[in-house]
Amino acid sequence: MPAYSAPDGTMLAYRSLGQGAPVICLPGGPMQDCDYLGELGDLSAHRRLIMADPRGTGMSAKPEDSASYRCDRLVDDVEALRTHLGLDRVDLLAHCAGANLATLYAARHPRRVGRLALITPSTRAVGLDATGESRLRVARLRRDEPWFEPAFAALEAIVAGAGGDWQAIDPFFYGRWDAAARAHQASQAGRRNDEAAAVFGAEGAYDPEATRAALAAFPAPVLVLAGEVDLNAVPSVLAEFAGLFPEAEFVVQRAAGHFPWVDDADRFVAALAGFLG
């Protein structure tokens, strides 16, 4: 795998998939390697995907300073990758928690971003979060599924703060809980750096007020893509998130969960290829 040096000397790895103009892809987790993204459906047929393993994950080295796992400090890693690729401006695509990093990068380096695609994004960087009731409301859309009752009972316990079986709610993260979804979920086991994840959103990582102010002047086109039945990144919250940008397109992928390229690759790729060009 190709690699580059972060400003602190940590060697970071990435994969390059496909042809055409590059798009830096930032995985979620937080602090999970990029393997679960696959080729984002068949998006690599349209653009060259630069799949970045965050520090301490996948083929990237662990840093000497574990505090460098904090989201705001990872902005420098993205900037180092842009420089390494020799790009004046770069298109960014981020999923889930990786969207917090992409958002902070856009706020700090607005003129370095050509287009910004945020896929079922976390919104902690701008101080937005779904309520427990809003998550339950989305979950109830699945009431006709054969697995619904035990999964919903587990979700209610989690929302109430009474513990609960997190594995039992896995079906809610996919538009169809079929063999492909089960295989995708199983493939993610052990791919996250839990030590790094605990630091990622630590105190000081986010300044929502300052970030919102910066995004209000962000000049580049933005796509915020929600999954219709995603209870992790609730569509109503993502609509509010999209409203923070001057030039944002908000798209809800029908019958999709948290991993829309798994649920309907053709629909997902059509939306992303249309936006990214």
mmCIF file of C-alpha atoms in Angstrom:
data_model
loop_
_atom_site.group_PDB
_atom_site.id
_atom_site.type_symbol
_atom_site.label_atom_id
_atom_site.label_comp_id
_atom_site.label_asym_id
_atom_site.label_seq_id
_atom_site.Cartn_x
_atom_site.Cartn_y
_atom_site.Cartn_z
ATOM 1 C CA MET A 1 0.000 0.000 0.000
ATOM 2 C CA PRO A 2 1.238 3.520 -0.699
ATOM 3 C CA ALA A 3 2.008 5.627 2.354
ATOM 4 C CA TYR A 4 2.845 9.159 3.380
ATOM 5 C CA SER A 5 4.153 10.898 6.472
ATOM 6 C CA ALA A 6 1.900 12.844 8.815
ATOM 7 C CA PRO A 7 3.326 16.081 10.262
ATOM 8 C CA ASP A 8 4.361 14.220 13.435
ATOM 9 C CA GLY A 9 6.190 11.555 11.423
ATOM 10 C CA THR A 10 3.553 8.812 11.711
ATOM 11 C CA MET A 11 3.395 6.794 8.487
ATOM 12 C CA LEU A 12 -0.138 6.585 7.119
ATOM 13 C CA ALA A 13 -1.391 4.210 4.437
ATOM 14 C CA TYR A 14 -4.060 4.399 1.773
ATOM 15 C CA ARG A 15 -5.391 2.351 -1.127
ATOM 16 C CA SER A 16 -6.079 3.743 -4.591
ATOM 17 C CA LEU A 17 -9.024 2.157 -6.425
ATOM 18 C CA GLY A 18 -10.246 2.984 -9.907
ATOM 19 C CA GLN A 19 -9.329 5.678 -12.389
ATOM 20 C CA GLY A 20 -9.992 9.355 -12.880
ATOM 21 C CA ALA A 21 -9.815 12.373 -10.607
ATOM 22 C CA PRO A 22 -9.130 11.381 -6.990
ATOM 23 C CA VAL A 23 -11.602 11.529 -4.127
ATOM 24 C CA ILE A 24 -10.225 11.160 -0.591
ATOM 25 C CA CYS A 25 -12.516 8.798 1.344
ATOM 26 C CA LEU A 26 -12.606 9.009 5.139
ATOM 27 C CA PRO A 27 -14.076 6.002 6.998
ATOM 28 C CA GLY A 28 -16.182 6.075 10.149
ATOM 29 C CA GLY A 29 -16.140 3.890 13.213
ATOM 30 C CA PRO A 30 -14.805 6.130 14.593
ATOM 31 C CA MET A 31 -11.206 5.085 13.959
ATOM 32 C CA GLN A 32 -12.002 2.082 11.787
ATOM 33 C CA ASP A 33 -9.932 1.173 8.751
ATOM 34 C CA CYS A 34 -11.368 1.741 5.301
ATOM 35 C CA ASP A 35 -11.905 -1.918 4.394
ATOM 36 C CA TYR A 36 -15.661 -1.876 5.119
ATOM 37 C CA LEU A 37 -16.194 0.809 2.480
ATOM 38 C CA GLY A 38 -15.240 -1.649 -0.249
ATOM 39 C CA GLU A 39 -15.428 0.261 -3.526
ATOM 40 C CA LEU A 40 -18.541 2.143 -2.366
ATOM 41 C CA GLY A 41 -20.752 0.128 -4.657
ATOM 42 C CA ASP A 42 -19.100 0.686 -7.998
ATOM 43 C CA LEU A 43 -18.096 4.302 -7.447
ATOM 44 C CA SER A 44 -14.520 3.398 -8.398
ATOM 45 C CA ALA A 45 -15.753 3.023 -11.983
ATOM 46 C CA HIS A 46 -16.344 6.791 -12.004
ATOM 47 C CA ARG A 47 -13.595 8.263 -9.813
ATOM 48 C CA ARG A 48 -10.280 7.207 -8.290
ATOM 49 C CA LEU A 49 -11.004 6.454 -4.649
ATOM 50 C CA ILE A 50 -8.223 7.262 -2.186
ATOM 51 C CA MET A 51 -9.156 5.029 0.737
ATOM 52 C CA ALA A 52 -7.340 6.388 3.782
ATOM 53 C CA ASP A 53 -6.649 4.226 6.841
ATOM 54 C CA PRO A 54 -6.660 6.587 9.855
ATOM 55 C CA ARG A 55 -3.612 6.485 12.091
ATOM 56 C CA GLY A 56 -3.538 3.398 14.244
ATOM 57 C CA THR A 57 -5.885 1.430 11.951
ATOM 58 C CA GLY A 58 -5.412 -0.951 9.061
ATOM 59 C CA MET A 59 -1.971 -0.536 7.515
ATOM 60 C CA SER A 60 -1.318 2.877 9.098
ATOM 61 C CA ALA A 61 1.161 3.089 11.957
ATOM 62 C CA LYS A 62 0.240 3.839 15.542
ATOM 63 C CA PRO A 63 1.423 7.271 16.705
ATOM 64 C CA GLU A 64 3.708 7.803 19.676
ATOM 65 C CA ASP A 65 1.208 10.285 21.122
ATOM 66 C CA SER A 66 -2.227 8.698 21.611
ATOM 67 C CA ALA A 67 -3.744 12.177 22.070
ATOM 68 C CA SER A 68 -3.206 12.649 18.324
ATOM 69 C CA TYR A 69 -6.224 10.394 17.715
ATOM 70 C CA ARG A 70 -8.455 13.345 18.592
ATOM 71 C CA CYS A 71 -10.631 14.400 15.663
ATOM 72 C CA ASP A 72 -9.421 17.993 15.407
ATOM 73 C CA ARG A 73 -5.800 16.833 15.339
ATOM 74 C CA LEU A 74 -6.526 14.393 12.508
ATOM 75 C CA VAL A 75 -7.243 17.363 10.225
ATOM 76 C CA ASP A 76 -3.483 17.676 9.730
ATOM 77 C CA ASP A 77 -3.364 14.074 8.462
ATOM 78 C CA VAL A 78 -5.927 14.870 5.754
ATOM 79 C CA GLU A 79 -4.009 17.976 4.753
ATOM 80 C CA ALA A 80 -0.780 15.947 4.567
ATOM 81 C CA LEU A 81 -2.525 13.454 2.258
ATOM 82 C CA ARG A 82 -3.707 16.257 -0.025
ATOM 83 C CA THR A 83 -0.159 17.576 -0.214
ATOM 84 C CA HIS A 84 1.220 14.086 -0.816
ATOM 85 C CA LEU A 85 -1.176 13.642 -3.753
ATOM 86 C CA GLY A 86 0.001 16.948 -5.226
ATOM 87 C CA LEU A 87 -3.493 18.432 -5.346
ATOM 88 C CA ASP A 88 -4.323 22.109 -4.979
ATOM 89 C CA ARG A 89 -7.914 21.177 -4.130
ATOM 90 C CA VAL A 90 -9.431 17.809 -3.332
ATOM 91 C CA ASP A 91 -12.870 16.267 -3.322
ATOM 92 C CA LEU A 92 -13.722 14.646 0.013
ATOM 93 C CA LEU A 93 -16.140 11.816 0.787
ATOM 94 C CA ALA A 94 -16.762 10.795 4.380
ATOM 95 C CA HIS A 95 -18.964 8.256 6.097
ATOM 96 C CA CYS A 96 -20.427 8.303 9.606
ATOM 97 C CA ALA A 97 -17.869 9.543 12.182
ATOM 98 C CA GLY A 98 -15.450 10.351 9.379
ATOM 99 C CA ALA A 99 -17.801 13.192 8.468
ATOM 100 C CA ASN A 100 -16.820 14.971 11.681
ATOM 101 C CA LEU A 101 -13.226 14.976 10.431
ATOM 102 C CA ALA A 102 -14.284 16.086 6.954
ATOM 103 C CA THR A 103 -16.379 18.868 8.466
ATOM 104 C CA LEU A 104 -13.478 20.155 10.558
ATOM 105 C CA TYR A 105 -11.194 19.966 7.527
ATOM 106 C CA ALA A 106 -13.683 21.963 5.453
ATOM 107 C CA ALA A 107 -13.962 24.571 8.218
ATOM 108 C CA ARG A 108 -10.184 24.910 8.546
ATOM 109 C CA HIS A 109 -9.233 24.609 4.852
ATOM 110 C CA PRO A 110 -12.300 25.762 2.886
ATOM 111 C CA ARG A 111 -10.339 26.702 -0.239
ATOM 112 C CA ARG A 112 -8.738 23.256 -0.426
ATOM 113 C CA VAL A 113 -12.059 21.431 -0.933
ATOM 114 C CA GLY A 114 -13.572 21.048 -4.384
ATOM 115 C CA ARG A 115 -16.663 19.036 -3.432
ATOM 116 C CA LEU A 116 -17.734 17.537 -0.120
ATOM 117 C CA ALA A 117 -19.886 14.394 0.087
ATOM 118 C CA LEU A 118 -21.112 13.389 3.554
ATOM 119 C CA ILE A 119 -22.668 9.930 3.684
ATOM 120 C CA THR A 120 -25.012 9.128 6.608
ATOM 121 C CA PRO A 121 -22.787 11.473 8.618
ATOM 122 C CA SER A 122 -22.252 11.949 12.304
ATOM 123 C CA THR A 123 -22.991 15.564 13.243
ATOM 124 C CA ARG A 124 -21.209 15.909 16.581
ATOM 125 C CA ALA A 125 -18.768 18.461 15.161
ATOM 126 C CA VAL A 126 -21.637 20.936 14.727
ATOM 127 C CA GLY A 127 -23.440 20.080 17.963
ATOM 128 C CA LEU A 128 -26.403 18.262 16.429
ATOM 129 C CA ASP A 129 -27.712 14.953 17.700
ATOM 130 C CA ALA A 130 -30.826 12.850 17.352
ATOM 131 C CA THR A 131 -33.103 12.275 20.319
ATOM 132 C CA GLY A 132 -33.921 8.816 21.549
ATOM 133 C CA GLU A 133 -37.512 9.261 20.439
ATOM 134 C CA SER A 134 -36.451 10.282 16.924
ATOM 135 C CA ARG A 135 -34.398 7.092 16.658
ATOM 136 C CA LEU A 136 -37.325 5.007 17.860
ATOM 137 C CA ARG A 137 -39.598 6.750 15.367
ATOM 138 C CA VAL A 138 -37.313 5.763 12.487
ATOM 139 C CA ALA A 139 -37.007 2.234 13.863
ATOM 140 C CA ARG A 140 -40.803 1.841 13.882
ATOM 141 C CA LEU A 141 -40.759 2.136 10.096
ATOM 142 C CA ARG A 142 -39.445 -1.441 10.155
ATOM 143 C CA ARG A 143 -42.340 -2.853 12.196
ATOM 144 C CA ASP A 144 -43.301 -5.338 9.473
ATOM 145 C CA GLU A 145 -39.878 -6.991 9.409
ATOM 146 C CA PRO A 146 -39.726 -10.526 10.894
ATOM 147 C CA TRP A 147 -36.845 -9.587 13.198
ATOM 148 C CA PHE A 148 -38.468 -6.357 14.443
ATOM 149 C CA GLU A 149 -39.835 -7.224 17.886
ATOM 150 C CA PRO A 150 -36.653 -8.442 19.644
ATOM 151 C CA ALA A 151 -34.540 -5.811 17.882
ATOM 152 C CA PHE A 152 -36.913 -3.002 18.873
ATOM 153 C CA ALA A 153 -37.042 -4.206 22.489
ATOM 154 C CA ALA A 154 -33.236 -4.087 22.603
ATOM 155 C CA LEU A 155 -33.255 -0.609 21.086
ATOM 156 C CA GLU A 156 -35.782 0.645 23.635
ATOM 157 C CA ALA A 157 -33.551 -0.611 26.453
ATOM 158 C CA ILE A 158 -30.495 1.102 24.953
ATOM 159 C CA VAL A 159 -32.337 4.394 24.448
ATOM 160 C CA ALA A 160 -33.632 4.243 28.028
ATOM 161 C CA GLY A 161 -30.083 3.793 29.320
ATOM 162 C CA ALA A 162 -30.890 0.362 30.696
ATOM 163 C CA GLY A 163 -28.192 -1.471 28.782
ATOM 164 C CA GLY A 164 -29.395 -3.795 26.087
ATOM 165 C CA ASP A 165 -28.031 -6.117 23.466
ATOM 166 C CA TRP A 166 -26.268 -3.952 20.883
ATOM 167 C CA GLN A 167 -25.814 -6.877 18.516
ATOM 168 C CA ALA A 168 -29.585 -7.400 18.488
ATOM 169 C CA ILE A 169 -30.119 -4.015 16.808
ATOM 170 C CA ASP A 170 -27.760 -4.718 13.883
ATOM 171 C CA PRO A 171 -30.676 -5.217 11.443
ATOM 172 C CA PHE A 172 -31.695 -1.580 11.899
ATOM 173 C CA PHE A 173 -28.472 -0.410 10.252
ATOM 174 C CA TYR A 174 -29.332 -1.932 6.870
ATOM 175 C CA GLY A 175 -32.219 -1.425 4.511
ATOM 176 C CA ARG A 176 -32.502 -5.210 4.112
ATOM 177 C CA TRP A 177 -31.271 -7.645 6.738
ATOM 178 C CA ASP A 178 -30.252 -10.250 4.180
ATOM 179 C CA ALA A 179 -27.141 -12.366 3.615
ATOM 180 C CA ALA A 180 -25.206 -9.467 2.086
ATOM 181 C CA ALA A 181 -25.975 -7.225 5.058
ATOM 182 C CA ARG A 182 -25.037 -9.944 7.554
ATOM 183 C CA ALA A 183 -21.743 -10.565 5.757
ATOM 184 C CA HIS A 184 -20.947 -6.843 5.674
ATOM 185 C CA GLN A 185 -21.696 -6.466 9.379
ATOM 186 C CA ALA A 186 -19.597 -9.528 10.283
ATOM 187 C CA SER A 187 -16.659 -8.298 8.196
ATOM 188 C CA GLN A 188 -16.271 -5.232 10.431
ATOM 189 C CA ALA A 189 -15.438 -7.201 13.573
ATOM 190 C CA GLY A 190 -12.055 -6.221 14.979
ATOM 191 C CA ARG A 191 -11.433 -3.490 12.393
ATOM 192 C CA ARG A 192 -11.778 -0.557 14.809
ATOM 193 C CA ASN A 193 -9.027 0.756 17.083
ATOM 194 C CA ASP A 194 -10.978 1.056 20.344
ATOM 195 C CA GLU A 195 -8.227 3.031 22.111
ATOM 196 C CA ALA A 196 -8.258 5.576 19.292
ATOM 197 C CA ALA A 197 -12.067 5.647 19.194
ATOM 198 C CA ALA A 198 -12.153 6.615 22.875
ATOM 199 C CA VAL A 199 -9.946 9.646 22.116
ATOM 200 C CA PHE A 200 -11.529 10.674 18.805
ATOM 201 C CA GLY A 201 -14.312 12.783 20.312
ATOM 202 C CA ALA A 202 -12.593 13.643 23.603
ATOM 203 C CA GLU A 203 -12.975 17.018 25.296
ATOM 204 C CA GLY A 204 -11.666 19.786 23.080
ATOM 205 C CA ALA A 205 -12.166 17.891 19.834
ATOM 206 C CA TYR A 206 -15.125 20.031 18.764
ATOM 207 C CA ASP A 207 -16.106 23.689 18.898
ATOM 208 C CA PRO A 208 -19.603 23.565 17.365
ATOM 209 C CA GLU A 209 -20.221 27.303 17.405
ATOM 210 C CA ALA A 210 -16.964 28.126 15.617
ATOM 211 C CA THR A 211 -17.448 25.282 13.145
ATOM 212 C CA ARG A 212 -20.986 26.386 12.295
ATOM 213 C CA ALA A 213 -19.724 29.927 11.681
ATOM 214 C CA ALA A 214 -17.017 28.635 9.341
ATOM 215 C CA LEU A 215 -19.445 26.407 7.436
ATOM 216 C CA ALA A 216 -21.793 29.347 6.885
ATOM 217 C CA ALA A 217 -19.153 30.745 4.530
ATOM 218 C CA PHE A 218 -18.045 27.433 3.007
ATOM 219 C CA PRO A 219 -17.810 28.030 -0.757
ATOM 220 C CA ALA A 220 -17.873 24.503 -2.216
ATOM 221 C CA PRO A 221 -20.831 22.291 -3.200
ATOM 222 C CA VAL A 222 -21.910 19.798 -0.534
ATOM 223 C CA LEU A 223 -23.952 16.616 -0.693
ATOM 224 C CA VAL A 224 -25.516 15.262 2.500
ATOM 225 C CA LEU A 225 -26.899 11.782 1.877
ATOM 226 C CA ALA A 226 -29.214 10.151 4.426
ATOM 227 C CA GLY A 227 -30.652 6.654 4.541
ATOM 228 C CA GLU A 228 -34.438 6.692 4.849
ATOM 229 C CA VAL A 229 -34.447 4.082 7.648
ATOM 230 C CA ASP A 230 -31.102 4.951 9.259
ATOM 231 C CA LEU A 231 -31.651 5.355 12.991
ATOM 232 C CA ASN A 232 -27.979 6.211 13.554
ATOM 233 C CA ALA A 233 -27.882 9.283 11.293
ATOM 234 C CA VAL A 234 -31.548 10.299 11.466
ATOM 235 C CA PRO A 235 -32.722 12.026 8.268
ATOM 236 C CA SER A 236 -34.403 14.920 10.092
ATOM 237 C CA VAL A 237 -31.112 15.781 11.810
ATOM 238 C CA LEU A 238 -29.195 15.527 8.541
ATOM 239 C CA ALA A 239 -31.647 17.918 6.885
ATOM 240 C CA GLU A 240 -30.762 20.456 9.583
ATOM 241 C CA PHE A 241 -27.068 19.710 9.071
ATOM 242 C CA ALA A 242 -27.336 20.368 5.323
ATOM 243 C CA GLY A 243 -28.915 23.724 6.131
ATOM 244 C CA LEU A 244 -25.675 24.889 7.759
ATOM 245 C CA PHE A 245 -23.944 25.053 4.354
ATOM 246 C CA PRO A 246 -24.636 27.800 1.777
ATOM 247 C CA GLU A 247 -24.672 25.340 -1.133
ATOM 248 C CA ALA A 248 -25.811 21.901 0.036
ATOM 249 C CA GLU A 249 -27.934 19.249 -1.625
ATOM 250 C CA PHE A 250 -29.827 16.970 0.750
ATOM 251 C CA VAL A 251 -30.717 13.514 -0.569
ATOM 252 C CA VAL A 252 -32.581 10.729 1.211
ATOM 253 C CA GLN A 253 -31.897 7.316 -0.306
ATOM 254 C CA ARG A 254 -35.111 5.344 -0.175
ATOM 255 C CA ALA A 255 -35.145 2.116 1.869
ATOM 256 C CA ALA A 256 -31.498 2.560 2.857
ATOM 257 C CA GLY A 257 -29.887 2.341 6.265
ATOM 258 C CA HIS A 258 -26.479 3.420 7.523
ATOM 259 C CA PHE A 259 -24.570 1.759 4.674
ATOM 260 C CA PRO A 260 -26.482 2.872 1.560
ATOM 261 C CA TRP A 261 -23.950 1.463 -0.921
ATOM 262 C CA VAL A 262 -24.679 -1.996 0.529
ATOM 263 C CA ASP A 263 -28.464 -1.551 0.404
ATOM 264 C CA ASP A 264 -28.725 -0.289 -3.179
ATOM 265 C CA ALA A 265 -25.398 0.193 -4.917
ATOM 266 C CA ASP A 266 -26.911 1.428 -8.190
ATOM 267 C CA ARG A 267 -28.957 4.160 -6.546
ATOM 268 C CA PHE A 268 -26.050 5.177 -4.322
ATOM 269 C CA VAL A 269 -23.516 5.351 -7.162
ATOM 270 C CA ALA A 270 -25.933 7.305 -9.350
ATOM 271 C CA ALA A 271 -26.287 9.956 -6.645
ATOM 272 C CA LEU A 272 -22.575 10.178 -5.882
ATOM 273 C CA ALA A 273 -21.353 10.043 -9.465
ATOM 274 C CA GLY A 274 -23.864 12.721 -10.389
ATOM 275 C CA PHE A 275 -22.633 14.974 -7.605
ATOM 276 C CA LEU A 276 -18.896 14.338 -7.897
ATOM 277 C CA GLY A 277 -18.872 14.358 -11.707
#
